[in-house]
Amino acid sequence: MNIAVAQSGGPTCAINASLVGVFKEALKEPQIDAIFGSVNGIEGIIHNHLVDLKTLILTNDDMELLRQTPSTVLGSCRYKLPDYSEDDSVYKKILETLEQRQIGAFFYIGGNDSMDTVNKLSEYFRQESVDIKVIGIPKTIDNDLCITDHTPGFGSAAKYVAATMREIVRDSSVYSIPSVTIVEVMGRHAGWLTASSAVLHALGETAPHLIYVPERSFSLDAFMRDVRQEMAKHKAVIVAVSEGIEVPEGVQSGVVDNFGHKYLSGIGKYLEEAVRKEIGCKVRSIELNVMQRCSSHLSSKTDIDEAEAIGSEGVKCALNGDTGKVMVFRRVNEMPYTIVIETTSAANIANNEKFLPDDFITPSGNNICDSALSYFLPLIQGELNTIMEQGIPKHFAIQESVLK
Ligand code: F6P
């Protein structure tokens, strides 16, 4: 049989490593012939836009390069499948492509929205008695997938956020005047990535002095009070704030994607202006923006290795006859950090969100408890031996004309 793999949702540093995992494992399996890559996620299957990965990833060096390349080499999408009981036309198109290409297993690397596709597609195939396996490989910097201990992509993003925050600490403390620096971190409605900046506390830094996550309600008055209190203790106050905390209408653009998720951005600027107006000190806001999900020069080796391993386990799972499953991590030991890869039904993950546990957040609601740091620290360990060209990390790329 042939197989197909696609990448979906927001980019991370580890999605291509999962692709490598699927690819490498499939190469080892004598029963798998062609390995197709679907361009722009499920949209590539719908429009029969597939590329033959064996003609594009030729050597072990290519795979090494792909592992260190951020984002999605095959492109991505935010496409929501309709309910097939209401409209099955797009399912028929998908089936047509898969049957025409003799694809017996489809691997979808994505977040909770993409697992909705895995769930619906596998259910549809079951109903139609079609023997095509559909397996989800998780990823997201938001770390908001249920069941799994963490998601591929999160560790690298967390490492970048904490390392960058530490650099900001050094930069912001040079002058004698008091200052406030607000760092806006992605993560949608879950505060995992923002909370992970607290690992700096384990390294002896007092910053971030304040950490605001969407799991707690936000009040501008309380924020100002907190900032003033921290300014009494520290010359340069560093604040980490999740993009998803509740803010007044109009701060964010209000634009939504196909899943109805708002494009979140702008909270840092809003708070910067509020501090300038009310406190009047030197204040700066920094939106880490897409850098936190594509800065692969500071990837976590643990994250990249795990992302490859979970992709490879996905192939084994399909060959064992499973479908409608998502691969997940279970942490079996904290010290030494040990995980095992298991599966769960896609229905348990699709469209659900996992939030920070209550006991990770301090009673004051404006910082992260030291006891939570042992969760984050193992995920950011290790560095890739990055291949460079002319002093810049080298990336694997597929020619634009091939992907058109
Ligand atoms: O879901 C991952 C994520 O990076 C979120 O943290 C962020 O809010 C969103 O994607 C941004 O969406 P886009 O990729 O469309 O800019």
Tab-separated table of C-alpha atoms and ligand atoms in Angstrom:
chain	number	residue	atom	x	y	z
A	1	MET	CA	0.000	0.000	0.000
A	2	ASN	CA	0.892	3.671	-0.202
A	3	ILE	CA	0.596	6.166	2.650
A	4	ALA	CA	0.030	9.921	2.900
A	5	VAL	CA	1.123	12.429	5.494
A	6	ALA	CA	0.023	16.043	5.980
A	7	GLN	CA	0.761	18.918	8.334
A	8	SER	CA	-1.874	21.270	9.669
A	9	GLY	CA	-2.485	24.242	11.978
A	10	GLY	CA	-0.002	26.772	13.367
A	11	PRO	CA	3.710	26.110	12.764
A	12	THR	CA	6.146	24.791	15.376
A	13	CYS	CA	9.833	23.831	15.327
A	14	ALA	CA	8.991	20.125	15.595
A	15	ILE	CA	6.369	19.371	12.908
A	16	ASN	CA	8.970	18.493	10.302
A	17	ALA	CA	10.668	16.159	12.782
A	18	SER	CA	7.374	14.253	13.053
A	19	LEU	CA	7.265	14.112	9.261
A	20	VAL	CA	10.768	12.629	9.343
A	21	GLY	CA	9.530	10.081	11.906
A	22	VAL	CA	6.672	8.982	9.648
A	23	PHE	CA	8.919	8.943	6.578
A	24	LYS	CA	11.795	7.002	8.166
A	25	GLU	CA	9.508	4.400	9.696
A	26	ALA	CA	7.597	3.968	6.427
A	27	LEU	CA	10.886	3.445	4.556
A	28	LYS	CA	11.625	0.501	6.859
A	29	GLU	CA	8.270	-1.183	6.163
A	30	PRO	CA	8.352	-3.486	3.114
A	31	GLN	CA	4.546	-3.325	2.830
A	32	ILE	CA	4.650	0.474	2.260
A	33	ASP	CA	5.450	1.615	-1.256
A	34	ALA	CA	4.927	5.314	-2.057
A	35	ILE	CA	5.003	7.938	0.715
A	36	PHE	CA	2.932	10.909	-0.364
A	37	GLY	CA	3.016	14.359	1.220
A	38	SER	CA	-0.225	16.302	1.017
A	39	VAL	CA	0.291	19.984	0.232
A	40	ASN	CA	-1.407	22.380	2.683
A	41	GLY	CA	-2.820	19.774	4.998
A	42	ILE	CA	-6.117	18.124	4.192
A	43	GLU	CA	-6.636	20.638	1.366
A	44	GLY	CA	-3.989	18.731	-0.613
A	45	ILE	CA	-5.985	15.502	-0.285
A	46	ILE	CA	-9.222	17.275	-1.232
A	47	HIS	CA	-7.618	18.727	-4.379
A	48	ASN	CA	-5.436	15.678	-5.127
A	49	HIS	CA	-2.334	17.791	-4.642
A	50	LEU	CA	0.247	15.329	-3.377
A	51	VAL	CA	3.996	15.098	-3.749
A	52	ASP	CA	6.090	11.941	-3.769
A	53	LEU	CA	8.286	12.380	-0.708
A	54	LYS	CA	10.783	9.721	-1.804
A	55	THR	CA	11.768	11.991	-4.703
A	56	LEU	CA	12.218	14.987	-2.401
A	57	ILE	CA	13.823	13.590	0.752
A	58	LEU	CA	16.720	11.677	-0.715
A	59	THR	CA	19.372	11.181	1.929
A	60	ASN	CA	19.953	10.915	5.666
A	61	ASP	CA	21.417	14.426	5.456
A	62	ASP	CA	18.096	15.650	4.032
A	63	MET	CA	16.299	14.115	6.991
A	64	GLU	CA	18.744	15.693	9.445
A	65	LEU	CA	18.175	19.057	7.795
A	66	LEU	CA	14.410	18.603	7.853
A	67	ARG	CA	14.563	17.867	11.584
A	68	GLN	CA	16.107	21.284	12.214
A	69	THR	CA	13.804	23.144	9.817
A	70	PRO	CA	10.900	24.952	11.506
A	71	SER	CA	7.330	25.248	10.288
A	72	THR	CA	5.662	22.849	7.836
A	73	VAL	CA	7.683	21.874	4.782
A	74	LEU	CA	4.465	20.734	3.059
A	75	GLY	CA	2.494	23.852	3.975
A	76	SER	CA	-0.440	23.966	6.356
A	77	CYS	CA	-4.116	24.882	6.581
A	78	ARG	CA	-6.850	25.692	9.050
A	79	TYR	CA	-9.620	23.697	7.386
A	80	LYS	CA	-12.702	22.490	9.251
A	81	LEU	CA	-14.449	19.461	7.767
A	82	PRO	CA	-18.241	19.756	7.828
A	83	ASP	CA	-20.312	17.163	9.644
A	84	TYR	CA	-20.575	14.323	7.091
A	85	SER	CA	-24.215	13.651	8.000
A	86	GLU	CA	-25.002	17.170	6.741
A	87	ASP	CA	-22.624	17.363	3.784
A	88	ASP	CA	-20.423	14.495	2.628
A	89	SER	CA	-19.284	16.022	-0.682
A	90	VAL	CA	-15.805	16.882	0.587
A	91	TYR	CA	-15.452	13.405	2.173
A	92	LYS	CA	-16.168	11.879	-1.236
A	93	LYS	CA	-13.398	13.986	-2.776
A	94	ILE	CA	-10.988	12.884	-0.050
A	95	LEU	CA	-11.907	9.252	-0.604
A	96	GLU	CA	-11.502	9.625	-4.354
A	97	THR	CA	-7.915	10.910	-3.943
A	98	LEU	CA	-6.979	8.278	-1.371
A	99	GLU	CA	-8.404	5.437	-3.458
A	100	GLN	CA	-6.920	6.703	-6.713
A	101	ARG	CA	-3.473	6.884	-5.032
A	102	GLN	CA	-4.004	3.520	-3.282
A	103	ILE	CA	-3.415	5.101	0.101
A	104	GLY	CA	-4.072	2.728	2.981
A	105	ALA	CA	-3.066	5.022	5.830
A	106	PHE	CA	-3.197	8.776	6.346
A	107	PHE	CA	-1.185	10.559	9.033
A	108	TYR	CA	-2.280	14.017	10.131
A	109	ILE	CA	0.220	16.071	12.133
A	110	GLY	CA	-1.715	18.812	13.912
A	111	GLY	CA	-3.378	20.313	16.977
A	112	ASN	CA	-6.849	19.908	18.481
A	113	ASP	CA	-8.611	21.275	15.395
A	114	SER	CA	-6.721	18.863	13.123
A	115	MET	CA	-7.677	15.999	15.420
A	116	ASP	CA	-11.279	16.923	14.616
A	117	THR	CA	-10.389	15.979	11.021
A	118	VAL	CA	-8.842	12.671	12.182
A	119	ASN	CA	-11.954	11.928	14.196
A	120	LYS	CA	-14.488	12.801	11.491
A	121	LEU	CA	-12.567	11.133	8.677
A	122	SER	CA	-12.010	7.871	10.540
A	123	GLU	CA	-15.687	7.812	11.555
A	124	TYR	CA	-16.745	8.405	7.967
A	125	PHE	CA	-14.509	5.592	6.705
A	126	ARG	CA	-15.925	3.269	9.367
A	127	GLN	CA	-19.456	4.134	8.303
A	128	GLU	CA	-18.619	3.562	4.640
A	129	SER	CA	-16.686	0.341	5.432
A	130	VAL	CA	-13.549	1.789	3.860
A	131	ASP	CA	-10.301	0.285	5.106
A	132	ILE	CA	-8.111	3.393	5.279
A	133	LYS	CA	-6.439	4.057	8.589
A	134	VAL	CA	-6.362	7.618	9.911
A	135	ILE	CA	-3.867	8.466	12.653
A	136	GLY	CA	-3.242	11.802	14.390
A	137	ILE	CA	0.250	12.935	15.335
A	138	PRO	CA	-0.018	15.801	17.838
A	139	LYS	CA	1.743	19.160	17.682
A	140	THR	CA	1.198	22.637	19.009
A	141	ILE	CA	3.197	25.244	20.880
A	142	ASP	CA	0.035	25.896	22.905
A	143	ASN	CA	0.412	22.531	24.726
A	144	ASP	CA	-3.372	22.500	25.119
A	145	LEU	CA	-4.148	18.959	23.923
A	146	CYS	CA	-5.964	16.716	26.403
A	147	ILE	CA	-4.667	13.296	27.499
A	148	THR	CA	-1.078	13.785	26.308
A	149	ASP	CA	1.496	14.912	28.917
A	150	HIS	CA	2.674	17.576	26.469
A	151	THR	CA	2.730	18.256	22.748
A	152	PRO	CA	5.621	18.227	20.265
A	153	GLY	CA	6.626	21.805	19.495
A	154	PHE	CA	5.906	23.071	23.002
A	155	GLY	CA	9.350	22.278	24.446
A	156	SER	CA	11.182	24.210	21.735
A	157	ALA	CA	8.834	27.188	22.025
A	158	ALA	CA	9.216	27.155	25.828
A	159	LYS	CA	12.999	27.043	25.503
A	160	TYR	CA	12.940	30.036	23.162
A	161	VAL	CA	10.555	32.027	25.366
A	162	ALA	CA	12.615	31.449	28.538
A	163	ALA	CA	15.970	32.059	26.839
A	164	THR	CA	14.699	35.242	25.177
A	165	MET	CA	13.162	36.428	28.412
A	166	ARG	CA	16.539	35.958	30.124
A	167	GLU	CA	18.195	38.077	27.430
A	168	ILE	CA	15.514	40.727	27.901
A	169	VAL	CA	16.261	40.713	31.648
A	170	ARG	CA	19.923	41.553	30.930
A	171	ASP	CA	19.022	44.260	28.411
A	172	SER	CA	16.367	45.927	30.521
A	173	SER	CA	18.465	46.298	33.641
A	174	VAL	CA	21.261	48.517	32.290
A	175	TYR	CA	19.896	51.971	33.130
A	176	SER	CA	19.521	53.534	36.555
A	177	ILE	CA	15.901	54.553	35.887
A	178	PRO	CA	12.977	52.261	36.740
A	179	SER	CA	11.360	50.403	33.872
A	180	VAL	CA	8.653	47.891	33.026
A	181	THR	CA	8.983	45.416	30.159
A	182	ILE	CA	5.920	43.426	29.101
A	183	VAL	CA	6.465	40.268	27.037
A	184	GLU	CA	3.429	38.934	25.165
A	185	VAL	CA	3.428	35.166	24.639
A	186	MET	CA	1.234	32.980	22.368
A	187	GLY	CA	-0.877	30.074	23.523
A	188	ARG	CA	-4.477	31.032	22.818
A	189	HIS	CA	-6.751	30.269	25.800
A	190	ALA	CA	-4.170	28.176	27.642
A	191	GLY	CA	-1.296	29.675	29.613
A	192	TRP	CA	1.220	26.826	29.266
A	193	LEU	CA	3.761	28.682	27.161
A	194	THR	CA	3.568	31.883	29.202
A	195	ALA	CA	3.834	29.864	32.423
A	196	SER	CA	6.911	28.053	31.122
A	197	SER	CA	8.869	31.339	31.338
A	198	ALA	CA	8.905	30.689	35.104
A	199	VAL	CA	11.714	28.153	34.547
A	200	LEU	CA	13.988	31.192	34.900
A	201	HIS	CA	13.151	31.138	38.623
A	202	ALA	CA	14.867	27.747	38.815
A	203	LEU	CA	17.987	29.408	37.373
A	204	GLY	CA	18.151	32.082	40.066
A	205	GLU	CA	16.438	34.878	38.116
A	206	THR	CA	13.776	36.879	39.942
A	207	ALA	CA	12.131	37.631	36.571
A	208	PRO	CA	9.542	37.226	35.260
A	209	HIS	CA	8.237	39.141	38.266
A	210	LEU	CA	4.650	38.814	37.149
A	211	ILE	CA	3.038	36.145	34.953
A	212	TYR	CA	-0.545	36.473	33.714
A	213	VAL	CA	-2.312	33.481	32.172
A	214	PRO	CA	-5.822	33.160	30.711
A	215	GLU	CA	-6.768	30.595	33.358
A	216	ARG	CA	-7.223	33.524	35.786
A	217	SER	CA	-9.452	36.540	35.263
A	218	PHE	CA	-7.558	39.725	34.507
A	219	SER	CA	-8.189	43.184	35.908
A	220	LEU	CA	-6.268	46.249	34.804
A	221	ASP	CA	-6.530	47.755	38.292
A	222	ALA	CA	-5.020	44.655	39.895
A	223	PHE	CA	-2.311	44.618	37.209
A	224	MET	CA	-1.329	48.231	37.997
A	225	ARG	CA	-1.239	47.448	41.700
A	226	ASP	CA	0.963	44.379	41.047
A	227	VAL	CA	3.339	46.391	38.831
A	228	ARG	CA	3.683	49.145	41.431
A	229	GLN	CA	4.431	46.570	44.131
A	230	GLU	CA	7.118	44.917	41.973
A	231	MET	CA	8.610	48.309	41.082
A	232	ALA	CA	9.144	48.917	44.802
A	233	LYS	CA	11.322	45.786	44.869
A	234	HIS	CA	13.021	45.751	41.437
A	235	LYS	CA	14.444	48.496	39.217
A	236	ALA	CA	13.513	46.632	36.020
A	237	VAL	CA	10.204	44.779	36.222
A	238	ILE	CA	9.613	42.026	33.670
A	239	VAL	CA	6.056	40.847	33.005
A	240	ALA	CA	5.021	37.780	30.973
A	241	VAL	CA	1.498	37.968	29.642
A	242	SER	CA	-0.512	35.457	27.625
A	243	GLU	CA	-2.021	36.682	24.381
A	244	GLY	CA	-5.304	35.094	25.511
A	245	ILE	CA	-6.049	36.961	28.742
A	246	GLU	CA	-9.355	38.742	28.845
A	247	VAL	CA	-9.117	42.307	27.559
A	248	PRO	CA	-11.669	44.967	26.632
A	249	GLU	CA	-13.333	44.834	23.211
A	250	GLY	CA	-11.258	46.471	20.505
A	251	VAL	CA	-7.804	45.598	21.875
A	252	GLN	CA	-7.693	42.637	19.495
A	253	SER	CA	-8.711	42.720	15.836
A	254	GLY	CA	-11.801	40.507	16.237
A	255	VAL	CA	-10.866	38.554	13.088
A	256	VAL	CA	-11.515	34.790	13.411
A	257	ASP	CA	-10.218	31.697	11.576
A	258	ASN	CA	-12.258	28.767	10.138
A	259	PHE	CA	-12.605	27.229	13.576
A	260	GLY	CA	-13.918	30.481	15.029
A	261	HIS	CA	-10.689	31.196	16.925
A	262	LYS	CA	-9.896	34.881	17.310
A	263	TYR	CA	-6.536	36.138	16.066
A	264	LEU	CA	-5.025	37.229	19.354
A	265	SER	CA	-2.383	39.886	19.484
A	266	GLY	CA	-2.029	43.354	20.915
A	267	ILE	CA	-2.382	42.780	24.661
A	268	GLY	CA	1.268	43.751	25.269
A	269	LYS	CA	0.847	47.089	23.499
A	270	TYR	CA	-2.389	47.738	25.369
A	271	LEU	CA	-0.703	47.153	28.738
A	272	GLU	CA	2.335	49.194	27.710
A	273	GLU	CA	0.124	52.188	26.991
A	274	ALA	CA	-1.766	51.698	30.251
A	275	VAL	CA	1.496	51.655	32.282
A	276	ARG	CA	2.792	54.731	30.448
A	277	LYS	CA	-0.409	56.603	31.164
A	278	GLU	CA	-0.848	55.564	34.799
A	279	ILE	CA	2.733	55.131	36.074
A	280	GLY	CA	4.654	57.188	33.551
A	281	CYS	CA	7.905	55.204	33.765
A	282	LYS	CA	10.044	53.819	30.920
A	283	VAL	CA	7.961	50.977	29.487
A	284	ARG	CA	8.316	48.672	26.522
A	285	SER	CA	6.209	45.802	25.211
A	286	ILE	CA	7.643	42.912	23.226
A	287	GLU	CA	5.405	40.584	21.232
A	288	LEU	CA	7.355	37.374	20.691
A	289	ASN	CA	4.974	36.717	17.810
A	290	VAL	CA	5.885	33.962	15.323
A	291	MET	CA	9.535	33.847	16.480
A	292	GLN	CA	8.488	31.732	19.472
A	293	ARG	CA	7.217	28.990	17.177
A	294	CYS	CA	9.830	29.089	14.405
A	295	SER	CA	13.125	29.892	16.146
A	296	SER	CA	14.651	26.510	15.510
A	297	HIS	CA	18.190	27.706	16.239
A	298	LEU	CA	17.213	27.256	19.869
A	299	SER	CA	15.150	24.066	19.569
A	300	SER	CA	14.944	21.622	22.415
A	301	LYS	CA	16.610	18.356	21.381
A	302	THR	CA	14.236	16.516	23.695
A	303	ASP	CA	11.327	18.045	21.800
A	304	ILE	CA	12.703	17.297	18.330
A	305	ASP	CA	13.651	13.700	19.234
A	306	GLU	CA	10.225	13.088	20.776
A	307	ALA	CA	8.473	14.620	17.749
A	308	GLU	CA	10.317	12.210	15.464
A	309	ALA	CA	9.595	9.254	17.754
A	310	ILE	CA	5.862	9.968	17.959
A	311	GLY	CA	5.663	10.202	14.140
A	312	SER	CA	7.378	6.874	13.797
A	313	GLU	CA	5.087	5.246	16.416
A	314	GLY	CA	2.110	6.553	14.446
A	315	VAL	CA	3.132	4.424	11.460
A	316	LYS	CA	3.481	1.329	13.655
A	317	CYS	CA	0.054	2.027	15.110
A	318	ALA	CA	-1.599	2.154	11.653
A	319	LEU	CA	0.178	-1.019	10.579
A	320	ASN	CA	-1.173	-2.691	13.726
A	321	GLY	CA	-4.622	-1.992	12.347
A	322	ASP	CA	-5.567	1.025	14.489
A	323	THR	CA	-7.540	3.980	13.152
A	324	GLY	CA	-9.152	7.121	14.602
A	325	LYS	CA	-6.338	7.269	17.139
A	326	VAL	CA	-4.013	10.056	18.247
A	327	MET	CA	-0.534	9.289	19.528
A	328	VAL	CA	0.109	10.685	23.018
A	329	PHE	CA	2.921	10.950	25.569
A	330	ARG	CA	2.580	9.611	29.097
A	331	ARG	CA	5.201	10.730	31.615
A	332	VAL	CA	6.133	7.689	33.631
A	333	ASN	CA	8.926	9.216	35.652
A	334	GLU	CA	9.927	12.723	36.613
A	335	MET	CA	13.552	12.017	37.655
A	336	PRO	CA	14.990	10.757	35.379
A	337	TYR	CA	12.404	12.129	32.965
A	338	THR	CA	10.871	9.192	31.094
A	339	ILE	CA	7.923	9.062	28.726
A	340	VAL	CA	6.109	6.335	26.842
A	341	ILE	CA	4.087	6.788	23.662
A	342	GLU	CA	0.514	5.511	23.729
A	343	THR	CA	-2.709	6.144	21.818
A	344	THR	CA	-6.079	7.644	22.620
A	345	SER	CA	-9.242	7.998	20.606
A	346	ALA	CA	-9.234	11.149	18.435
A	347	ALA	CA	-12.633	12.010	19.940
A	348	ASN	CA	-10.887	12.603	23.286
A	349	ILE	CA	-8.664	15.270	21.793
A	350	ALA	CA	-10.648	16.844	18.957
A	351	ASN	CA	-11.749	20.396	19.736
A	352	ASN	CA	-10.956	20.051	23.449
A	353	GLU	CA	-8.515	22.244	25.350
A	354	LYS	CA	-6.320	21.407	28.321
A	355	PHE	CA	-5.597	24.236	30.722
A	356	LEU	CA	-2.913	24.848	33.325
A	357	PRO	CA	-3.679	22.946	36.536
A	358	ASP	CA	-4.838	25.175	39.382
A	359	ASP	CA	-1.886	24.222	41.544
A	360	PHE	CA	0.572	25.553	38.912
A	361	ILE	CA	-0.686	29.104	39.524
A	362	THR	CA	0.141	31.057	42.705
A	363	PRO	CA	-2.821	31.974	44.964
A	364	SER	CA	-2.354	35.631	43.937
A	365	GLY	CA	-3.006	34.556	40.319
A	366	ASN	CA	-0.070	36.575	38.996
A	367	ASN	CA	2.794	34.061	38.981
A	368	ILE	CA	3.684	30.361	38.670
A	369	CYS	CA	4.531	28.090	41.607
A	370	ASP	CA	8.053	26.679	41.898
A	371	SER	CA	6.508	23.220	42.250
A	372	ALA	CA	5.352	23.455	38.600
A	373	LEU	CA	8.868	23.885	37.243
A	374	SER	CA	9.682	20.165	37.281
A	375	TYR	CA	6.952	19.730	34.669
A	376	PHE	CA	8.535	22.233	32.262
A	377	LEU	CA	12.264	21.760	32.752
A	378	PRO	CA	12.747	18.307	31.137
A	379	LEU	CA	10.945	19.456	27.992
A	380	ILE	CA	13.500	22.170	27.165
A	381	GLN	CA	16.643	20.101	27.607
A	382	GLY	CA	19.313	19.551	24.954
A	383	GLU	CA	20.346	21.330	21.766
A	384	LEU	CA	20.546	20.145	18.175
A	385	ASN	CA	23.901	20.068	16.489
A	386	THR	CA	22.625	22.698	14.061
A	387	ILE	CA	23.925	22.516	10.492
A	388	MET	CA	24.878	26.032	9.372
A	389	GLU	CA	25.502	27.783	6.054
A	390	GLN	CA	27.346	31.110	5.887
A	391	GLY	CA	26.821	31.522	9.612
A	392	ILE	CA	23.041	30.957	9.428
A	393	PRO	CA	21.122	27.749	10.298
A	394	LYS	CA	20.467	25.783	7.111
A	395	HIS	CA	16.891	24.798	6.224
A	396	PHE	CA	15.400	22.044	4.088
A	397	ALA	CA	13.047	23.432	1.473
A	398	ILE	CA	10.922	22.048	-1.317
A	399	GLN	CA	10.892	24.216	-4.437
A	400	GLU	CA	7.880	26.494	-4.609
A	401	SER	CA	7.064	25.196	-8.103
A	402	VAL	CA	6.730	21.623	-6.728
A	403	LEU	CA	4.249	22.774	-4.092
A	404	LYS	CA	2.170	24.928	-6.457
B	1	F6P	O1	-2.283	27.392	17.624
B	1	F6P	C1	-0.980	27.819	17.573
B	1	F6P	C2	-0.869	29.301	17.469
B	1	F6P	O2	0.489	29.619	17.257
B	1	F6P	C3	-1.447	30.081	18.664
B	1	F6P	O3	-0.565	30.155	19.731
B	1	F6P	C4	-1.745	31.413	18.024
B	1	F6P	O4	-2.735	32.139	18.718
B	1	F6P	C5	-2.223	31.030	16.660
B	1	F6P	O5	-1.594	29.796	16.348
B	1	F6P	C6	-1.889	32.028	15.592
B	1	F6P	O6	-2.495	31.698	14.415
B	1	F6P	P1	-1.841	31.918	12.953
B	1	F6P	O7	-0.944	30.752	12.682
B	1	F6P	O8	-2.994	31.894	12.044
B	1	F6P	O9	-1.109	33.203	13.002
